[in-house]
Short mmCIF file of C-alpha atoms in Angstrom, two decimals:
data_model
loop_
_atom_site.label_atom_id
_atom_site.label_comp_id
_atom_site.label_asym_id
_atom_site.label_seq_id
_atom_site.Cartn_x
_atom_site.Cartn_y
_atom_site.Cartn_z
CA UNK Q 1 -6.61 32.81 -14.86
CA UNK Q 2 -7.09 31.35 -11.83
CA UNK Q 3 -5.63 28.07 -10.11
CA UNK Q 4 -8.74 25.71 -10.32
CA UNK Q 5 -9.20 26.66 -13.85
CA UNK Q 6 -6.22 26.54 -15.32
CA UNK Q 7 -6.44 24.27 -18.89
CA UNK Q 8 -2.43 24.86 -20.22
CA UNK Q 9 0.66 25.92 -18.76
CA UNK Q 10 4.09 26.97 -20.82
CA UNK Q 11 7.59 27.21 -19.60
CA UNK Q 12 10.86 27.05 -21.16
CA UNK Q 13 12.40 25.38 -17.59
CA UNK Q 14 11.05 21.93 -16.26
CA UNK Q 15 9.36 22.48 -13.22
CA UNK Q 16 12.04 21.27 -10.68
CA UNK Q 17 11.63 17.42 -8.22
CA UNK Q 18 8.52 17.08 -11.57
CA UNK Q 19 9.85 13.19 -11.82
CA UNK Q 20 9.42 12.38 -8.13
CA UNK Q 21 7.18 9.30 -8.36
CA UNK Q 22 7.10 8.88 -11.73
CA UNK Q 23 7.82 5.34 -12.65
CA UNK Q 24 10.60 6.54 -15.18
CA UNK Q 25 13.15 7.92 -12.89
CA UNK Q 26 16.06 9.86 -14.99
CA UNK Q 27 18.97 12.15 -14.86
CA UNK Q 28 17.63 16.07 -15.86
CA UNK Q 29 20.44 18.56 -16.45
CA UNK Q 30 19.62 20.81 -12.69
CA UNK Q 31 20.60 24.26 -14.48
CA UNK Q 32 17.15 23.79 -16.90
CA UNK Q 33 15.11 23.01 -13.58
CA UNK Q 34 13.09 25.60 -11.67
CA UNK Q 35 11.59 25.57 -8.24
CA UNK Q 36 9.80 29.00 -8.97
CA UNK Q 37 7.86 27.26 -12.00
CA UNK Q 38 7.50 24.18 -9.63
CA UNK Q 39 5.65 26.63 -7.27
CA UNK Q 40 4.15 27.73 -10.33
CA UNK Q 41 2.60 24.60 -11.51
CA UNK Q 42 1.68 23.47 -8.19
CA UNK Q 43 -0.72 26.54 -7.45
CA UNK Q 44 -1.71 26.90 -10.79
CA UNK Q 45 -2.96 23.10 -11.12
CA UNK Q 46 -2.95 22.85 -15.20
CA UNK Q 47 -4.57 20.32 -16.76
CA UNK Q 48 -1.46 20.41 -19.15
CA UNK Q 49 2.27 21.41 -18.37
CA UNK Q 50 4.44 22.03 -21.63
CA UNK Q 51 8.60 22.98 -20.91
CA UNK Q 52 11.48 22.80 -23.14
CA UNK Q 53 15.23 22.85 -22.65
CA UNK Q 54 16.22 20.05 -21.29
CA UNK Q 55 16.54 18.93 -24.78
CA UNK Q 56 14.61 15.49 -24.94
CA UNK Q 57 10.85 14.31 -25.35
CA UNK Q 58 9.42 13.09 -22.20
CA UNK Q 59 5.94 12.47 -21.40
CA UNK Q 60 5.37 12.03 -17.58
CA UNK Q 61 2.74 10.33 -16.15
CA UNK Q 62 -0.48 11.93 -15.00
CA UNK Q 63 -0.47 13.22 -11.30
CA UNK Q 64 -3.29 14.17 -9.12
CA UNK Q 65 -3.38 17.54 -7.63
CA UNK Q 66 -5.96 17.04 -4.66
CA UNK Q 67 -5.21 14.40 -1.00
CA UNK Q 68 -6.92 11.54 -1.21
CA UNK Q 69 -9.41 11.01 1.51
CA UNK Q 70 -8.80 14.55 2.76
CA UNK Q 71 -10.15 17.11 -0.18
CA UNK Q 72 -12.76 16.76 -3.12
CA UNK Q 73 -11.17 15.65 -6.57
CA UNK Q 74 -9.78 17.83 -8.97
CA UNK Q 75 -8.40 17.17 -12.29
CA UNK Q 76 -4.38 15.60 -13.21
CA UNK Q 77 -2.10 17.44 -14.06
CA UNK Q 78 0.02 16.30 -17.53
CA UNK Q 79 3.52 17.30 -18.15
CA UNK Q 80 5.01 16.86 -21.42
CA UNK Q 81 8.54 18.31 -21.76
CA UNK Q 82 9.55 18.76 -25.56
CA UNK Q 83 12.55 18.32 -27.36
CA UNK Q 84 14.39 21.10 -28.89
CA UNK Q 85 12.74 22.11 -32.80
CA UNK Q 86 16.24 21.55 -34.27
CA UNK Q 87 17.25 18.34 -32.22
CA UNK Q 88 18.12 15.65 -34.44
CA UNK Q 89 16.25 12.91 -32.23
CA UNK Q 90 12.93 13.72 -30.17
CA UNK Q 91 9.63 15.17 -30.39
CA UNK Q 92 9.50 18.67 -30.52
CA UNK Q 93 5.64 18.88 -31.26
CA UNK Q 94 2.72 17.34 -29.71
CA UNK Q 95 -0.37 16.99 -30.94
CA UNK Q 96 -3.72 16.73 -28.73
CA UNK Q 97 -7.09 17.19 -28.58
CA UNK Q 98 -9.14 19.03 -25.56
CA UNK Q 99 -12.01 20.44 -24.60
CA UNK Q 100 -11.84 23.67 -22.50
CA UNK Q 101 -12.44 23.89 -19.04
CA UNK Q 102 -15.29 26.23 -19.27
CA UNK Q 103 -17.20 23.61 -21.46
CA UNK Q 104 -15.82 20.28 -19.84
CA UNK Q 105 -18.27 18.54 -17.78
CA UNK Q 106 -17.17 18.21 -14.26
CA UNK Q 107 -16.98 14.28 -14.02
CA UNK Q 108 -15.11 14.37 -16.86
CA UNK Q 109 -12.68 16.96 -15.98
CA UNK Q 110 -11.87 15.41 -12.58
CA UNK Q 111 -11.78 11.82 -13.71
CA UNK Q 112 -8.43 9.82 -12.65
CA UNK Q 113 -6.68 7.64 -14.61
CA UNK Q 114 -5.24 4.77 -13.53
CA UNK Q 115 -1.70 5.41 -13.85
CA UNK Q 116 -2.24 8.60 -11.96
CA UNK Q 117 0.68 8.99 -9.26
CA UNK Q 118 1.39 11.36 -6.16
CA UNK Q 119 1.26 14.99 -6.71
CA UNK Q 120 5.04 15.68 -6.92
CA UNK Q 121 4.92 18.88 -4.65
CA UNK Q 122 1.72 17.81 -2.08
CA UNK Q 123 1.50 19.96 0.49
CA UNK Q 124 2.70 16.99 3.09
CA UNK Q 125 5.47 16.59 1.37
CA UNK Q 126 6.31 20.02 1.00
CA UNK Q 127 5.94 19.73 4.80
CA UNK Q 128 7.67 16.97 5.93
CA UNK Q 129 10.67 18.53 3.61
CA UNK Q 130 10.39 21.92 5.68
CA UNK Q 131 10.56 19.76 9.10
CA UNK Q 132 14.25 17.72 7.79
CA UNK Q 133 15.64 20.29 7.19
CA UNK Q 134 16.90 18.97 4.27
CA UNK Q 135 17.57 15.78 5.28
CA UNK Q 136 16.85 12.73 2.75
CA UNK Q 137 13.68 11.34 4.78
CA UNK Q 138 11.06 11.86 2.05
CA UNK Q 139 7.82 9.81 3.04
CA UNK Q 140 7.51 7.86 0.10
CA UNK Q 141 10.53 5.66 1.36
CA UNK Q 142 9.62 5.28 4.71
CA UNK Q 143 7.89 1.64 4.81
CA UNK Q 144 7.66 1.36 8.73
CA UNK Q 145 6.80 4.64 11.05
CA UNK Q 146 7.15 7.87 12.04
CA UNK Q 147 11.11 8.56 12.43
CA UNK Q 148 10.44 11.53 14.99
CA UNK Q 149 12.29 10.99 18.68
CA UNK Q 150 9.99 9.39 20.80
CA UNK Q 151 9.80 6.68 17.39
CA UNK Q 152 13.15 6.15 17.12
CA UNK Q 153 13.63 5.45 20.72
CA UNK Q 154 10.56 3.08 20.80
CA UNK Q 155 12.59 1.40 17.75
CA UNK Q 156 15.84 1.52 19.81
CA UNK Q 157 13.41 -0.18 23.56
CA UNK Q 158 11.69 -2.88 21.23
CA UNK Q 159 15.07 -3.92 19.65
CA UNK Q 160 16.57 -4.40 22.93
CA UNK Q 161 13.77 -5.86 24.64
CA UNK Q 162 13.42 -8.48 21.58
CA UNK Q 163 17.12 -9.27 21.30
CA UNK Q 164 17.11 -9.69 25.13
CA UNK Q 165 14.56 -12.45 24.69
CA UNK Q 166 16.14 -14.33 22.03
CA UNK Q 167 12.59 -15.46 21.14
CA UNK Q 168 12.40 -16.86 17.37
CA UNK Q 169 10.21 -15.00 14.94
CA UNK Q 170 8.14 -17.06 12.41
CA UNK Q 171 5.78 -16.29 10.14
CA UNK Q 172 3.60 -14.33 11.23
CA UNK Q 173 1.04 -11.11 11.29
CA UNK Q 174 3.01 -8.82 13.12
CA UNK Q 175 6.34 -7.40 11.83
CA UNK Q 176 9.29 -6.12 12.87
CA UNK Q 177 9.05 -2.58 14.42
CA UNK Q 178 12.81 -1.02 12.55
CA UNK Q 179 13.69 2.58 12.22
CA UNK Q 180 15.14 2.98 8.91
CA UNK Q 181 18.58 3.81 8.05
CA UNK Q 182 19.96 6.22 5.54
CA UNK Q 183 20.90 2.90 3.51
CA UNK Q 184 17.62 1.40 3.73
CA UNK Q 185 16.06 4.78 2.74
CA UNK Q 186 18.18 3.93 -0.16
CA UNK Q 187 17.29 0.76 -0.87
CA UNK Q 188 14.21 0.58 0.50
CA UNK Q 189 15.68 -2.57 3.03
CA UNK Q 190 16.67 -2.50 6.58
CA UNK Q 191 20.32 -3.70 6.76
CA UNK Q 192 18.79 -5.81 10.02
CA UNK Q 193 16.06 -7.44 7.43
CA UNK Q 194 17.42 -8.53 4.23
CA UNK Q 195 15.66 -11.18 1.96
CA UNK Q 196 18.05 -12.94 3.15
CA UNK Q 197 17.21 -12.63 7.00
CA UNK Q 198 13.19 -12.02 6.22
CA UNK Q 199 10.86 -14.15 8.13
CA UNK Q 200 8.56 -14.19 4.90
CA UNK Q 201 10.90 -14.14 1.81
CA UNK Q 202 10.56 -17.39 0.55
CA UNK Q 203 14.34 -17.92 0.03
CA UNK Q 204 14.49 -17.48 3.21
CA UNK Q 205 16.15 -19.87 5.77
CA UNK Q 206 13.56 -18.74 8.55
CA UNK Q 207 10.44 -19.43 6.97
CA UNK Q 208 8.51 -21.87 7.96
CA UNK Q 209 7.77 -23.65 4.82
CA UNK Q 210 5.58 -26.17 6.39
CA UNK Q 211 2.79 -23.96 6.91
CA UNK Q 212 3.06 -22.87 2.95
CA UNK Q 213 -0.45 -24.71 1.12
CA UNK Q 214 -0.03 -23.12 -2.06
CA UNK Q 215 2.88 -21.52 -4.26
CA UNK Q 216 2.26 -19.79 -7.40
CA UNK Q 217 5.19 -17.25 -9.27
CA UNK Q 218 5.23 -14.84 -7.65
CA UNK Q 219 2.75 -14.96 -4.49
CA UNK Q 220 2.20 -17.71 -1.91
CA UNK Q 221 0.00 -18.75 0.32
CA UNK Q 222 0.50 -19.98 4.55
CA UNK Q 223 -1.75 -20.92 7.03
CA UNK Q 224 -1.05 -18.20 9.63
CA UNK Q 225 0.32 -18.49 12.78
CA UNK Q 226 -2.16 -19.05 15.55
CA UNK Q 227 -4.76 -19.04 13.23
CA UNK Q 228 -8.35 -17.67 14.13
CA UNK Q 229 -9.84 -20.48 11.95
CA UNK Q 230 -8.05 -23.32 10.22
CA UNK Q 231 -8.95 -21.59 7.11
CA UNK Q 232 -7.12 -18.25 8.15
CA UNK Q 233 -4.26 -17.79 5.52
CA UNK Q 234 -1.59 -14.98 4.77
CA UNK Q 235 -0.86 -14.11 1.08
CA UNK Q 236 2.86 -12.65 0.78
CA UNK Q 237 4.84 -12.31 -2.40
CA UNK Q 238 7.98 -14.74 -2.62
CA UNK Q 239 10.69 -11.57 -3.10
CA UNK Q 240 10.90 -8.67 -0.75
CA UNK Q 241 8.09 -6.34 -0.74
CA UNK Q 242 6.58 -4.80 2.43
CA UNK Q 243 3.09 -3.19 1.13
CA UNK Q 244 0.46 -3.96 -1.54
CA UNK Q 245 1.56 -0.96 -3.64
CA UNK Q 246 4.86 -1.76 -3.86
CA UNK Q 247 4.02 -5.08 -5.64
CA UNK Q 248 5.25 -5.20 -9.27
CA UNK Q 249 1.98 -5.59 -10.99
CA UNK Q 250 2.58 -9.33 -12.08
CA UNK Q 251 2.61 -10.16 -8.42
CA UNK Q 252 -0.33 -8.25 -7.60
CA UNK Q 253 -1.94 -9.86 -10.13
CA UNK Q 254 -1.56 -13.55 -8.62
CA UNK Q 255 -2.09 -12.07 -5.39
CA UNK Q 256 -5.91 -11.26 -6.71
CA UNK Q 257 -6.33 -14.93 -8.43
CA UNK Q 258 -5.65 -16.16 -4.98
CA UNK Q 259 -8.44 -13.60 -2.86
CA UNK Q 260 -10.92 -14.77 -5.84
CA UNK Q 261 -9.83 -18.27 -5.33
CA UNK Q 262 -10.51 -18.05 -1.81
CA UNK Q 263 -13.64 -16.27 -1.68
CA UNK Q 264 -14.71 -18.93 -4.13
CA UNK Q 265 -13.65 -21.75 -1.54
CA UNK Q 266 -15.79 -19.63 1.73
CA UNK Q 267 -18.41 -19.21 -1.03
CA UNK Q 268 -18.83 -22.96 -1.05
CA UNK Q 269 -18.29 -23.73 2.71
CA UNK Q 270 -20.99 -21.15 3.73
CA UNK Q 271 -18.86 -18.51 4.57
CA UNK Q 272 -17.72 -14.68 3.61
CA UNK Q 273 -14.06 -14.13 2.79
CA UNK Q 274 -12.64 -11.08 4.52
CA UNK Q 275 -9.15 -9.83 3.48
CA UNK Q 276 -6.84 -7.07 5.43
CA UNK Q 277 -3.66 -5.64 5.63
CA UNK Q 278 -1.57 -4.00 7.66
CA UNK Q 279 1.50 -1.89 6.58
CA UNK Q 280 2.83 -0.69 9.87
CA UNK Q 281 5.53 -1.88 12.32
CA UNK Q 282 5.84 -4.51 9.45
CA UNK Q 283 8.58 -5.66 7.01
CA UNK Q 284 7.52 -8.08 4.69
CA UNK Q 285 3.62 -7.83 2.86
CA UNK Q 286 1.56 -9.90 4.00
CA UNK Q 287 -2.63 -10.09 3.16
CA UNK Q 288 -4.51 -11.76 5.78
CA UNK Q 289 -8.07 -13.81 4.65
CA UNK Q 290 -10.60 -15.00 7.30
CA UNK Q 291 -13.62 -16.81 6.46
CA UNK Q 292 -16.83 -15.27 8.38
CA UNK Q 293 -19.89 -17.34 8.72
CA UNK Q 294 -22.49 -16.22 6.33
CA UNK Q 295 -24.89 -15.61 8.80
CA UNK Q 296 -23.04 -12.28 9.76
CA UNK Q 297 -23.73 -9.82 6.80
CA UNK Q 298 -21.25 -8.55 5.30
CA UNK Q 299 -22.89 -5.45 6.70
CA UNK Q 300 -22.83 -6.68 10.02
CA UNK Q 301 -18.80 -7.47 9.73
CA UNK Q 302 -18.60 -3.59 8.19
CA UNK Q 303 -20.31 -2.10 11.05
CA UNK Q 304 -18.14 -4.28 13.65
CA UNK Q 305 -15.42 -3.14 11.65
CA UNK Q 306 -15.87 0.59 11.74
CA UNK Q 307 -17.86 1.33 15.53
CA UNK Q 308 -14.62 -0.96 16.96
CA UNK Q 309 -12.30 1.69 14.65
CA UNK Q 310 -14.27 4.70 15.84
CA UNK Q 311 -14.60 2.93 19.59
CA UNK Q 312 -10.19 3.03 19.23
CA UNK Q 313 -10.32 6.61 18.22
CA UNK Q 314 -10.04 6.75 14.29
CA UNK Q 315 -12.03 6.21 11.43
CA UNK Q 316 -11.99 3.61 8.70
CA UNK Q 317 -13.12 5.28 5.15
CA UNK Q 318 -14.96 3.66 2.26
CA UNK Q 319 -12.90 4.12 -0.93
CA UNK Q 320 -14.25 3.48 -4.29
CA UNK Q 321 -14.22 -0.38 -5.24
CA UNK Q 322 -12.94 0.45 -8.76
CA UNK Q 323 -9.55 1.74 -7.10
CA UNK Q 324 -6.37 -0.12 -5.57
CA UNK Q 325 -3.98 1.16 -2.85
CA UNK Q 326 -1.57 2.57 -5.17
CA UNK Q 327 -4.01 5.08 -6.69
CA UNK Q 328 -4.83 6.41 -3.03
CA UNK Q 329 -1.97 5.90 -0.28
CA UNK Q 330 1.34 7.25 -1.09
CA UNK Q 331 4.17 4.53 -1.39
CA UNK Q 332 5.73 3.97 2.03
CA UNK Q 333 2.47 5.39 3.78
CA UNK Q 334 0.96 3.43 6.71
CA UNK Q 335 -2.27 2.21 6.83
CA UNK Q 336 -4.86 -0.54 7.40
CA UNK Q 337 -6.87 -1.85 5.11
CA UNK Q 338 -10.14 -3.99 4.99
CA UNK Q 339 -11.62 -5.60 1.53
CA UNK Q 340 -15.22 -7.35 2.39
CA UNK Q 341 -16.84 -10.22 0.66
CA UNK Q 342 -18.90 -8.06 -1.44
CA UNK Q 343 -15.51 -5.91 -3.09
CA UNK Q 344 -16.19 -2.65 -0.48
CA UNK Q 345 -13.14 -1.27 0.57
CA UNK Q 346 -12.23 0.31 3.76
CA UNK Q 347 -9.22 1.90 4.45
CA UNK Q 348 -7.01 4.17 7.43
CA UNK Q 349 -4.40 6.04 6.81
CA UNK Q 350 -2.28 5.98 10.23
CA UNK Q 351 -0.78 8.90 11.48
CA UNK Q 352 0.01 7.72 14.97
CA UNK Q 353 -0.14 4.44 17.35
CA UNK Q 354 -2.19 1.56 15.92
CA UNK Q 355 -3.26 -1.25 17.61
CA UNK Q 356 -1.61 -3.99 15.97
CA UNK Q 357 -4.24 -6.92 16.28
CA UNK Q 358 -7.25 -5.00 14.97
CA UNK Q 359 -7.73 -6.81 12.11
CA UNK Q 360 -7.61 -9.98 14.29
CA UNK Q 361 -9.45 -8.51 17.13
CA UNK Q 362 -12.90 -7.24 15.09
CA UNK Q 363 -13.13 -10.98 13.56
CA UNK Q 364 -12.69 -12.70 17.39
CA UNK Q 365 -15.53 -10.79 18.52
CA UNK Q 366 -18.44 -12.83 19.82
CA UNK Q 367 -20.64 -11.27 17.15
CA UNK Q 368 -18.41 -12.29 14.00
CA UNK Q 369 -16.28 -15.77 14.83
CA UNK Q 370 -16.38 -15.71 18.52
CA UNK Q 371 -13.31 -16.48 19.44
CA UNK Q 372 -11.99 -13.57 21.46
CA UNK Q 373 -9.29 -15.81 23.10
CA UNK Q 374 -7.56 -16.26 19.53
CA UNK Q 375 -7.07 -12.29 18.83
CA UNK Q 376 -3.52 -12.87 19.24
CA UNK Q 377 -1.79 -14.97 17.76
CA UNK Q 378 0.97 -14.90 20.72
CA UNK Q 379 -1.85 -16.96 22.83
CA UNK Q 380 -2.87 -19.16 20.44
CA UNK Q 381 0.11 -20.58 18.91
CA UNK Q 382 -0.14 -24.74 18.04
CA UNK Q 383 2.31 -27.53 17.83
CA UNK Q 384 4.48 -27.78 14.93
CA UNK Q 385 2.62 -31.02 13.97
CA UNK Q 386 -0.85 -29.64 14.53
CA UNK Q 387 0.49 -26.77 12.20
CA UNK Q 388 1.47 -29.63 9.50
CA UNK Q 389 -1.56 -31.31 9.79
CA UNK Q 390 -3.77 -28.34 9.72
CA UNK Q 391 -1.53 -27.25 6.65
CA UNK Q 392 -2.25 -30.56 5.05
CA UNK Q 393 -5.86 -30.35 5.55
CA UNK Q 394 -6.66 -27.37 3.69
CA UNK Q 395 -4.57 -27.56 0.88
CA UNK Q 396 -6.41 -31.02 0.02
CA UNK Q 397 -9.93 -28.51 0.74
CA UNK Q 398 -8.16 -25.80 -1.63
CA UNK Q 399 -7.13 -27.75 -4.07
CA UNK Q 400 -10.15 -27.40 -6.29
CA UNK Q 401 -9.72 -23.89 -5.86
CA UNK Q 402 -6.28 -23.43 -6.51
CA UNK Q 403 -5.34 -22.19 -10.08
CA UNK Q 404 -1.78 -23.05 -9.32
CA UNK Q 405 -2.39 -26.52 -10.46
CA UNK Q 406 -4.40 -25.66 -13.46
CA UNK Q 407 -3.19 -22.93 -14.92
#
């Protein structure tokens, strides 16, 4: 029995850390845990993991036992763990139906489900443990950058250099460059950005609410700051959420009525609407759409796109237009991400330094908008009364579009 054809696995322990990323976090009695059958499971890769004594019925949710981007995929990996056969209260059996691995057809065995999360043991993580040294710096909580020396110290210049400035922060596309804290590993917030101290949590006192057009539950929508067009807005969710996944799925939800909204509004003014994101050296999520003129293809703005990413030294991968961010970037990951006009997807996982206007940058270019003197937004910045009137403007151009006041 090998470990790429592996169809069932039995245990009487629970494979030990098994929960990690599972959306139903809960308290397992350590003594009925193994890391030996976690080691197990992890090189065996079975398509179904069956343990016992922990004394309750739990039914985790698929995870994927292959890197996305980085190796081909393989099939999930489903743990069940089963109650005892003379509790009084839980399953103890578990009925299922499957075909063997032998006779499975290959697209079928390797399909992923949606709910599919993290493989609990990657071999990253199993990594990045080995180079703490125990410490509690797991990357699924980091939201900002790497926490290595030279990192912390650039966190430690750029604080100084910013506080030293006093300049105000508004909203914005470029966030905050923290190091995070043991607490805000915790909690997933820096204690120097709060929602109460966010430049984009709506509650906010530092917002500035007169560049919001459009407010829905959950999401709303700004004209950004220094704007390549008058049409370029930022999508950010009201509470405090620094990435796409990490949106609670009502949230995301709005936050995909609004792109559709908008692409609808380019549609009609001639134009292609391209969204991207950026979750590095930032605190707060926020989605950035541009309207393209229509005569650039949306080939043309994905070939800009990717010879300026490989120009800068890194590649920008296609990923299926069927998936979302949380099915392929680990929570807290960095990365970049570009959704075109037509749904294609492109996405970078970052690993080191990242220039920080790129999204801005590819769409200034003389062959896309042609405004290379508005790539950042530092240079470009208008009056506060401009901003209102701008503001003004295109939420009476949205308003056709905007299923806040309909729905």
């Amino acid at each position: 029995m090998g470990s790429a054809e592996t169809d069932i696995l039995l245990t009487s322990t629970w494979p030990e850390g098994v929960c990690k990323y599972s959306p139903e976090p809960m308290s397992l009695d350590p003594t009925s845990e193994s890391s030996i059958v976690a080691n197990v499971c992890r090189f065996l890769q079975p398509r179904y993991h069956f343990a016992g004594l922990q004394g309750f019925f739990h039914e985790r949710v698929p995870f994927r036992n292959h890197e996305v981007l980085r190796e081909r995929p393989k099939p999930v990996t489903r743990f069940i763990g089963l109650a005892g056969a003379t509790a009084k209260k839980g399953r103890w059996l578990y009925a299922f139906s499957m075909t063997p691995w032998s006779r499975s057809p290959l697209v079928d065995l390797n399909k992923q489900p949606p709910d599919v999360t993290e493989n609990p043991w990657s071999r990253s993580n199993v990594a990045k443990a080995t180079m703490d040294h125990g410490e509690e710096t797991h990357q699924a909580m980091q939201f900002f950058f790497d926490l290595g020396d030279r990192g912390k110290e650039r966190g430690r210049q750029a604080r100084g250099q910013r506080r030293g400035r006093g300049e105000r922060r508004s909203l914005m596309d470029e966030g905050l460059p923290l190091v995070p804290s043991k607490h805000q590993r915790t909690t997933g917030f820096s204690p120097a950005v709060t929602p109460d101290s966010c430049w984009f949590c709506l509650a906010s006192p530092n917002v500035e609410k007169h560049l919001v057009v459009s407010i829905a539950e959950h999401m709303y929508m700004a004209l950004a700051k220094g704007p390549l067009t008058p049409e370029h807005m930022l999508l950010s969710p009201i509470s405090h959420h620094p990435s796409s996944p990490t949106l609670p799925p009502p949230a995301l939800a709005e936050a995909q009525k609004f792109i559709r909204s908008l692409k609808l509004f380019h549609e009609s003014r001639g134009a292609r609407a391209i969204m991207f994101e950026r979750n590095y050296r930032s605190v707060h999520l926020q989605l950035q759409v541009v309207g393209v003129p229509s005569h650039c293809s949306t080939e043309d703005i994905k070939e800009a796109f990717e010879k300026d990413a490989k120009f800068r030294g890194f590649d920008l991968q296609e990923i299926p237009e069927s998936s979302d961010l949380s099915q392929v970037v680990p929570m807290g990951a960095p990365y970049f991400y570009v959704e075109l006009d037509s749904g294609q997807k492109l996405l970078h996982r970052i690993h080191n330094k990242f220039p920080l206007h790129f999204g801005r940058e590819v769409l200034a270019h003389k062959c896309l908008l042609n405004v290379p003197e508005r790539s950042d937004w530092r240079a470009c910045q208008d009056g506060r009364d401009t901003e209102e009137r701008q503001a003004a403007a295109f939420r009476k151009m949205f308003s056709p579009f905007d299923f806040t006041l309909t729905d």
